[in-house]
Coordinates of C-alpha atoms in Angstrom, one line a residue:
Chain A
M1 CA 53.7 56.0 118.3
K2 CA 51.3 55.7 115.4
V3 CA 52.5 54.5 112.1
G4 CA 50.2 55.0 109.0
V5 CA 50.1 52.6 106.1
L6 CA 48.7 54.1 102.9
A7 CA 45.7 51.9 102.2
L8 CA 44.7 52.6 98.7
Q9 CA 45.9 49.3 97.2
G10 CA 48.4 46.6 98.1
A11 CA 49.9 44.7 101.1
V12 CA 48.4 47.0 103.8
S13 CA 47.4 44.4 106.5
E14 CA 50.9 42.8 106.3
H15 CA 52.6 46.1 107.1
I16 CA 50.2 46.8 109.9
R17 CA 50.9 43.4 111.3
S18 CA 54.7 44.0 111.1
I19 CA 54.4 47.4 112.7
E20 CA 52.3 46.1 115.5
S21 CA 54.9 43.4 116.2
T22 CA 57.4 46.1 116.9
G23 CA 55.1 47.5 119.6
A24 CA 53.9 50.6 117.7
E25 CA 50.3 51.2 116.6
G26 CA 49.5 50.6 112.9
V27 CA 46.8 52.6 111.2
A28 CA 45.3 52.1 107.7
V29 CA 45.3 55.6 106.0
K30 CA 42.5 56.0 103.5
Q31 CA 42.0 59.7 103.6
P32 CA 44.7 62.5 103.5
E33 CA 43.3 64.1 106.7
Q34 CA 44.4 61.0 108.6
L35 CA 48.0 62.0 108.1
L36 CA 47.6 64.6 110.9
D37 CA 47.2 61.7 113.3
V38 CA 50.3 59.6 112.4
D39 CA 54.0 60.0 113.1
G40 CA 55.3 58.2 110.1
L41 CA 53.9 56.7 106.9
I42 CA 54.6 53.4 105.0
I43 CA 53.8 53.3 101.3
P44 CA 53.3 49.6 100.7
G45 CA 53.9 47.2 97.9
G46 CA 51.2 46.8 95.3
E47 CA 51.0 48.2 91.7
S48 CA 52.7 51.6 91.5
T49 CA 50.6 52.7 88.6
T50 CA 47.4 52.0 90.5
I51 CA 48.6 53.5 93.8
G52 CA 50.0 56.6 92.0
K53 CA 46.7 57.1 90.1
L54 CA 44.6 56.8 93.3
M55 CA 47.0 59.1 95.2
R56 CA 46.5 61.8 92.6
K57 CA 42.8 61.3 92.5
Y58 CA 42.3 61.7 96.3
G59 CA 44.8 64.5 97.1
F60 CA 47.5 62.4 98.6
I61 CA 50.3 63.7 96.5
E62 CA 50.3 67.2 98.0
A63 CA 49.4 65.8 101.5
V64 CA 52.3 63.4 101.6
R65 CA 54.8 65.9 100.3
Q66 CA 53.7 68.3 103.1
F67 CA 54.0 65.4 105.6
S68 CA 57.5 64.8 104.3
S69 CA 58.5 68.4 104.4
E70 CA 57.7 68.5 108.1
G71 CA 60.5 65.9 108.5
K72 CA 58.1 63.1 109.2
P73 CA 59.5 59.7 108.1
L74 CA 58.3 57.8 105.0
F75 CA 59.1 54.2 104.2
G76 CA 58.4 52.9 100.7
T77 CA 58.6 49.2 99.9
C78 CA 58.7 48.0 96.2
A79 CA 55.8 50.0 94.6
G80 CA 56.2 52.5 97.5
L81 CA 59.9 53.0 96.5
I82 CA 58.8 53.8 92.9
V83 CA 56.1 56.2 94.2
M84 CA 58.7 58.1 96.3
A85 CA 61.4 58.3 93.6
K86 CA 62.3 61.5 91.9
E87 CA 62.9 59.8 88.6
I88 CA 61.4 56.7 87.0
E89 CA 63.3 55.3 84.1
G90 CA 61.4 54.9 80.8
G91 CA 59.9 58.4 81.0
E92 CA 57.0 57.6 83.3
E93 CA 55.8 60.6 85.3
P94 CA 57.1 60.6 88.9
H95 CA 54.5 60.3 91.7
L96 CA 55.6 61.9 94.9
G97 CA 59.1 62.6 93.7
V98 CA 60.4 63.3 97.3
M99 CA 63.5 61.1 97.3
D100 CA 66.6 61.7 95.3
I101 CA 66.9 58.4 93.5
S102 CA 66.2 57.0 90.0
V103 CA 64.5 53.7 89.7
S104 CA 64.0 51.1 87.1
R105 CA 60.7 49.2 87.3
N106 CA 60.4 45.4 87.0
A107 CA 64.2 45.5 86.8
F108 CA 64.6 41.8 87.6
G109 CA 62.1 40.6 84.9
R110 CA 58.7 39.0 85.2
Q111 CA 57.1 37.0 88.0
R112 CA 59.0 33.8 87.1
E113 CA 62.2 35.8 88.0
S114 CA 60.9 36.9 91.4
F115 CA 62.9 35.4 94.3
E116 CA 63.9 35.4 97.9
T117 CA 67.4 35.6 99.4
D118 CA 69.3 36.5 102.6
L119 CA 70.4 40.1 102.6
E120 CA 72.8 42.1 104.8
V121 CA 71.4 45.5 105.6
K122 CA 73.6 48.3 107.1
G123 CA 72.2 49.1 110.5
L124 CA 70.6 45.7 111.1
E125 CA 72.4 43.1 113.2
E126 CA 71.3 40.0 111.3
P127 CA 70.8 39.4 107.6
L128 CA 67.1 39.4 106.7
R129 CA 65.1 37.3 104.4
A130 CA 64.3 39.6 101.5
V131 CA 61.4 38.7 99.1
F132 CA 61.7 40.4 95.7
I133 CA 58.5 40.4 93.6
R134 CA 58.7 41.9 90.2
A135 CA 61.0 44.3 92.1
P136 CA 62.4 47.7 91.1
L137 CA 66.1 48.7 91.4
I138 CA 67.6 51.9 92.4
T139 CA 69.8 52.9 89.5
A140 CA 71.2 56.2 90.7
V141 CA 71.3 58.2 93.9
G142 CA 71.8 61.8 94.6
D143 CA 74.0 63.4 97.3
G144 CA 72.8 62.6 100.8
V145 CA 71.3 59.2 99.9
E146 CA 73.0 56.3 101.6
A147 CA 72.8 52.8 100.2
L148 CA 72.0 50.4 103.0
S149 CA 72.2 47.2 101.0
T150 CA 73.0 45.9 97.6
Y151 CA 72.2 42.7 95.7
N152 CA 74.6 41.8 92.8
D153 CA 76.1 45.3 93.2
E154 CA 72.8 47.0 92.7
I155 CA 71.2 49.2 95.4
V156 CA 68.1 47.6 96.9
T157 CA 67.8 49.5 100.2
A158 CA 68.5 53.2 100.7
R159 CA 68.0 56.1 103.1
Q160 CA 68.0 59.9 102.7
G161 CA 67.5 61.5 106.1
H162 CA 63.9 60.7 107.1
L163 CA 63.2 58.7 103.9
L164 CA 63.7 54.9 103.7
V165 CA 63.1 52.6 100.7
S166 CA 63.5 48.9 99.9
S167 CA 63.0 47.1 96.6
F168 CA 61.9 44.0 98.5
H169 CA 59.0 43.2 100.8
P170 CA 60.0 43.1 104.5
E171 CA 56.3 42.8 105.3
L172 CA 56.1 39.3 103.9
T173 CA 58.2 37.7 106.5
D174 CA 58.0 37.5 110.3
D175 CA 61.3 39.3 110.7
V176 CA 60.4 42.9 111.6
A177 CA 64.0 44.3 112.0
L178 CA 63.6 46.8 109.1
H179 CA 60.2 47.9 110.5
K180 CA 61.9 48.3 113.9
Y181 CA 64.6 50.4 112.2
F182 CA 61.8 52.6 110.7
T183 CA 60.1 53.1 114.1
E184 CA 63.5 54.2 115.5
M185 CA 63.7 56.8 112.6
I186 CA 60.3 58.1 113.7
Q187 CA 61.3 58.2 117.3
A188 CA 64.4 60.3 116.4
S189 CA 62.2 62.7 114.3
K190 CA 59.8 63.1 117.2
S191 CA 62.6 63.9 119.6
A192 CA 64.1 66.3 117.1
S193 CA 60.9 68.2 116.6
K194 CA 60.3 68.7 120.3
Chain B
M1 CA 68.6 32.8 95.8
E2 CA 65.4 30.9 95.3
T3 CA 62.6 31.5 92.7
G4 CA 59.1 30.1 92.7
T5 CA 58.9 29.6 96.6
S6 CA 55.4 29.6 98.1
R7 CA 56.3 33.0 99.7
V8 CA 57.2 34.5 96.4
K9 CA 54.1 33.1 94.7
R10 CA 51.6 34.0 97.5
G11 CA 53.3 37.4 98.0
M12 CA 52.7 38.2 94.4
A13 CA 48.9 37.8 95.0
E14 CA 49.1 39.8 98.2
M15 CA 50.4 42.8 96.1
Q16 CA 47.1 42.6 94.1
K17 CA 45.0 43.2 97.2
G18 CA 42.4 46.0 97.0
G19 CA 42.8 45.9 93.3
V20 CA 40.8 45.1 90.2
I21 CA 42.0 42.5 87.6
M22 CA 40.5 43.0 84.2
D23 CA 39.9 40.7 81.2
V24 CA 41.3 42.1 78.0
M25 CA 41.3 40.7 74.5
N26 CA 44.0 42.8 72.8
A27 CA 46.7 45.3 73.4
E28 CA 44.4 48.3 73.1
Q29 CA 42.1 47.1 75.8
A30 CA 45.1 46.2 78.0
K31 CA 46.3 49.9 77.8
I32 CA 42.8 51.1 78.7
A33 CA 42.7 48.8 81.7
E34 CA 46.2 49.9 82.9
A35 CA 45.3 53.6 82.5
A36 CA 42.1 53.1 84.5
G37 CA 44.2 51.7 87.4
A38 CA 43.9 47.9 87.0
T39 CA 46.4 46.0 89.1
A40 CA 46.7 43.3 86.5
V41 CA 45.1 42.1 83.3
M42 CA 43.9 38.7 82.1
A43 CA 44.8 38.2 78.5
L44 CA 42.0 36.3 76.7
E45 CA 40.9 35.4 73.2
R46 CA 37.2 35.9 74.2
V47 CA 35.6 37.2 77.3
P48 CA 33.3 34.7 79.2
S49 CA 30.0 36.1 77.8
D50 CA 31.4 35.6 74.2
I51 CA 32.5 32.1 75.1
R52 CA 29.0 31.4 76.3
A53 CA 27.5 32.8 73.1
A54 CA 30.0 31.0 70.8
G55 CA 29.6 27.5 72.4
G56 CA 32.0 24.7 71.5
V57 CA 35.3 24.0 73.2
A58 CA 37.0 27.0 74.8
R59 CA 40.8 26.7 75.0
M60 CA 43.9 28.7 76.0
A61 CA 44.3 32.0 74.1
D62 CA 46.4 32.3 71.0
P63 CA 50.0 33.1 72.3
T64 CA 50.1 36.0 70.0
I65 CA 47.4 37.8 72.0
V66 CA 49.2 37.1 75.3
E67 CA 52.5 38.3 74.0
E68 CA 51.0 41.4 72.5
V69 CA 49.4 42.3 75.8
M70 CA 52.7 41.6 77.7
K71 CA 54.5 44.0 75.4
V72 CA 52.3 47.0 76.0
V73 CA 51.6 47.0 79.8
S74 CA 54.0 47.2 82.8
I75 CA 51.4 45.7 85.2
P76 CA 51.3 41.8 85.6
V77 CA 49.7 39.8 82.8
M78 CA 47.6 36.7 83.6
A79 CA 46.3 34.0 81.3
K80 CA 43.9 31.1 81.5
A81 CA 44.6 27.4 81.0
R82 CA 41.9 24.7 80.9
I83 CA 41.3 22.7 84.2
G84 CA 43.8 19.8 84.1
H85 CA 45.6 21.0 81.0
Y86 CA 49.2 20.8 82.2
V87 CA 50.7 21.6 78.8
E88 CA 48.6 24.7 78.2
A89 CA 49.8 25.9 81.6
K90 CA 53.5 25.1 80.8
V91 CA 53.1 26.9 77.4
L92 CA 51.8 30.0 79.0
E93 CA 54.6 29.9 81.7
S94 CA 57.2 29.6 78.9
L95 CA 55.8 32.9 77.4
G96 CA 56.5 34.6 80.7
V97 CA 53.0 35.1 81.9
D98 CA 53.0 36.4 85.5
Y99 CA 50.1 34.4 86.8
L100 CA 48.1 31.4 85.6
D101 CA 44.3 30.9 86.1
E102 CA 43.3 27.2 85.9
S103 CA 39.9 28.2 84.9
E104 CA 36.4 26.8 84.6
V105 CA 35.6 29.5 82.0
L106 CA 37.4 27.3 79.6
T107 CA 36.2 23.8 78.7
P108 CA 37.9 21.3 81.2
A109 CA 40.6 19.1 79.8
D110 CA 40.4 16.6 82.7
E111 CA 37.3 15.7 84.6
V112 CA 39.2 14.1 87.5
F113 CA 42.6 15.8 88.1
H114 CA 43.5 19.4 88.4
I115 CA 47.0 20.6 87.4
D116 CA 49.8 19.9 89.9
K117 CA 50.5 23.6 90.4
R118 CA 53.5 23.0 92.7
D119 CA 55.4 22.0 89.6
F120 CA 55.5 25.6 88.3
T121 CA 57.6 28.7 89.0
V122 CA 54.7 30.9 88.1
P123 CA 51.8 31.2 90.6
F124 CA 48.2 30.0 90.0
V125 CA 44.8 31.3 90.9
C126 CA 41.9 28.9 90.9
G127 CA 38.2 29.2 91.4
A128 CA 36.2 27.8 94.3
K129 CA 32.6 27.6 95.4
D130 CA 33.2 26.5 99.0
L131 CA 35.9 26.0 101.6
G132 CA 36.6 22.4 100.6
E133 CA 37.2 23.3 97.0
A134 CA 39.5 26.3 98.0
L135 CA 41.6 24.2 100.3
R136 CA 41.9 21.3 97.7
R137 CA 43.2 23.9 95.2
I138 CA 45.7 25.3 97.7
S139 CA 46.9 21.7 98.5
E140 CA 47.7 21.4 94.8
G141 CA 49.7 24.6 94.9
A142 CA 47.3 27.4 94.1
S143 CA 48.6 30.7 95.5
M144 CA 45.4 32.7 95.2
I145 CA 41.7 31.7 95.3
R146 CA 38.7 33.5 93.6
T147 CA 35.1 32.7 93.8
K148 CA 33.8 30.9 90.7
G149 CA 30.6 32.9 90.5
E150 CA 28.9 32.4 87.2
P151 CA 31.2 33.9 84.6
G152 CA 29.8 35.9 81.6
T153 CA 26.3 36.3 83.1
G154 CA 26.7 39.8 84.6
N155 CA 24.8 38.4 87.5
I156 CA 26.5 38.7 90.9
V157 CA 24.3 36.2 92.8
E158 CA 26.6 33.2 92.4
A159 CA 29.7 35.1 93.5
V160 CA 27.9 36.3 96.6
R161 CA 26.8 32.8 97.3
H162 CA 30.3 31.4 97.1
M163 CA 31.9 34.2 99.1
R164 CA 29.3 33.9 101.8
L165 CA 29.6 30.1 102.0
I166 CA 33.4 30.2 102.2
N167 CA 33.3 32.8 104.9
S168 CA 30.6 31.1 107.0
Q169 CA 32.5 27.7 106.7
I170 CA 35.7 29.5 107.9
R171 CA 33.8 30.8 111.0
S172 CA 32.4 27.4 111.7
V173 CA 35.9 25.8 111.4
Q174 CA 37.3 28.5 113.7
S175 CA 34.8 27.6 116.4
M176 CA 35.5 23.9 116.3
S177 CA 37.5 22.0 118.9
K178 CA 40.7 20.4 117.6
D179 CA 39.2 16.9 117.8
E180 CA 36.2 18.0 115.6
L181 CA 38.7 19.2 112.9
Y182 CA 39.7 15.6 112.0
A183 CA 36.1 14.8 111.1
E184 CA 35.6 18.1 109.3
A185 CA 38.7 17.5 107.2
K186 CA 37.1 14.2 106.1
N187 CA 33.7 15.9 105.4
L188 CA 35.3 18.7 103.4
G189 CA 37.7 16.3 101.6
V190 CA 40.8 18.5 102.6
A191 CA 44.2 18.1 104.3
Y192 CA 44.0 18.3 108.1
D193 CA 47.1 20.6 108.3
L194 CA 45.5 23.2 106.0
L195 CA 42.2 23.1 107.9
L196 CA 44.1 23.6 111.2
E197 CA 45.7 26.7 109.7
V198 CA 42.2 28.0 108.8
H199 CA 41.1 27.2 112.4
E200 CA 44.0 29.1 113.9
N201 CA 44.1 32.1 111.6
G202 CA 40.4 32.5 110.7
K203 CA 41.1 33.0 107.1
L204 CA 42.4 31.2 104.0
P205 CA 46.2 30.9 103.8
V206 CA 46.1 32.8 100.5
V207 CA 44.2 35.9 99.3
N208 CA 40.6 35.4 98.1
F209 CA 39.2 37.5 95.3
A210 CA 35.7 37.8 93.9
A211 CA 35.0 36.7 90.3
G212 CA 32.2 35.7 88.1
G213 CA 29.4 38.1 87.4
V214 CA 30.7 41.5 88.6
A215 CA 29.0 44.0 86.3
T216 CA 28.8 47.3 88.1
P217 CA 30.9 49.4 90.5
A218 CA 28.3 48.6 93.2
D219 CA 28.8 44.9 92.5
A220 CA 32.5 45.2 93.1
A221 CA 32.0 47.2 96.3
L222 CA 29.5 44.5 97.5
M223 CA 32.1 41.8 97.1
M224 CA 34.6 43.9 99.1
H225 CA 32.0 44.4 101.7
L226 CA 31.6 40.6 101.9
G227 CA 35.3 40.2 102.6
S228 CA 36.9 39.8 99.2
D229 CA 40.5 40.9 99.0
G230 CA 40.0 42.3 95.5
V231 CA 37.9 41.8 92.3
F232 CA 38.2 40.2 88.9
V233 CA 36.0 41.8 86.2
G234 CA 35.6 39.7 83.1
S235 CA 33.0 40.6 80.5
G236 CA 31.7 43.6 82.6
I237 CA 34.1 46.2 81.3
F238 CA 34.6 45.7 77.6
K239 CA 31.0 44.7 77.1
S240 CA 29.7 48.0 78.6
E241 CA 29.0 51.1 76.5
N242 CA 32.0 53.2 77.8
P243 CA 34.8 50.8 78.9
E244 CA 37.2 53.5 79.9
K245 CA 34.9 55.2 82.3
F246 CA 33.5 52.0 83.5
A247 CA 36.9 50.6 84.4
R248 CA 37.9 53.7 86.3
A249 CA 34.6 53.6 88.2
I250 CA 35.1 49.9 89.2
V251 CA 38.6 50.7 90.5
E252 CA 37.4 53.6 92.6
A253 CA 34.4 51.7 94.0
T254 CA 36.8 48.8 95.0
T255 CA 39.2 51.1 96.8
H256 CA 36.5 53.1 98.6
Y257 CA 33.9 50.4 99.0
T258 CA 32.4 51.9 102.1
D259 CA 32.2 55.4 100.7
Y260 CA 28.6 55.2 99.3
K261 CA 28.5 58.8 98.1
L262 CA 31.6 58.2 96.0
I263 CA 30.1 55.0 94.5
A264 CA 27.0 57.0 93.6
E265 CA 29.2 59.6 92.0
V266 CA 31.2 57.2 89.9
S267 CA 28.1 55.2 88.9
K268 CA 26.5 58.3 87.2
N269 CA 26.0 58.1 83.4
L270 CA 28.0 55.0 82.9
G271 CA 25.8 54.0 80.0
T272 CA 24.3 50.5 79.8
P273 CA 26.2 47.7 81.6
M274 CA 26.5 44.4 80.0
K275 CA 23.2 42.5 79.5
G276 CA 22.7 40.1 82.4
I277 CA 21.4 36.5 82.4
E278 CA 19.1 35.1 85.1
I279 CA 20.9 32.0 86.6
S280 CA 17.8 29.8 86.6
K281 CA 17.6 30.2 82.8
L282 CA 21.0 28.4 82.4
T283 CA 20.8 24.6 81.8
P284 CA 23.1 22.5 84.0
A285 CA 25.5 22.1 81.0
E286 CA 25.8 25.9 80.7
R287 CA 26.8 26.4 84.3
M288 CA 30.6 27.0 84.3
S289 CA 30.7 27.0 88.2
D290 CA 30.0 23.2 88.2
R291 CA 33.2 22.5 86.4
G292 CA 36.1 21.2 88.6
W293 CA 35.5 19.7 92.1

């Protein structure tokens, strides 16, 4: 199984390391053509304005929408969550707009309010250490979106079919349970398309 | 729930990887930088080349400028405090700045001691010329390292020297036997545990950006080629003829630093870059990279 990590800006090598720890192969995706060779795609944390701009510039918006419409799984963390959302509060133009969620950027405040905590996630056996850095929140979800975890009653992990998002950074710890969960989603999508 | 942990601070720097952090002097420039794709801005009263020209003591920016910049952009805002100036750093932290730069661009406030950066919730970036300096700053709590280069000169040669030296020292540490590491820790003036981490991982424990003299898209790409995790551009952008175009070009060249055709494309008709300074023309007192230890 090959898992791509969108490599325009952000924590790319950390995601590749986490994916490889699950036993799958991790690939840095710099060109849209590379999407043909991967079974799932991670959109990493970074600065969503920068990543969104570079995706537009290099033809990634259409390419990733196509990838998603074929049922191939996407996993967005932090900035990646913002990039995938259908609505960004504050009137900012959505980027991919593939997932039926509304997000609020920098919802916890500035860097001094960034934090880590133990978090229960539905579908994972153990709580994981979640690192929130200038993190966004999911403020509304459409039908078919399931909240997998909440922090102070706000949604911080969600799934809609083949789409997975988290406000926090699972790639910054050695616990790869959520990456493992994503590779299982990919496995299921591969079996379904056979 | 814990704030200000080393994971949260270092993680913040990791989110900046592959990005360009731009010096800005007001809200308008900050908006241009954000629109061009900067991953963060450094709010300053004067860019390094102006600090050089003005002479005298350079200090922390007027808090009004910092607040004004924080108000208009959604990307992180950094600000500079003088080396060893604990209070300037605490003042900037209290304003809600996202990252502090204990910077040799400003006139040092302390010639012996750097700031105890572990005493802050907000992360720090510090300059380094070699591996010893980088690890000493990390011991003091820096969550991100950048080359010192020679700021405000538009001349990349010093940043190249520092990046190459750090990387070659890392390779040499990697190849040492464990017993040699004790002597090397003494030579470099660094903590043994940190050196052992470098020996085992073959890299610094925090991200390492290029800074000090980046004046063109090709300069930014060169620093990425040499192994930088990202780039700081100081005077280069807003001292060029067309800052908006220039800023976009530097962002693209940093993302696609091995795509030489693309770098050629974005380098076309950029207008005159900032005027450079030959390093040998600087007197020892004018060399900012010699500040700090």
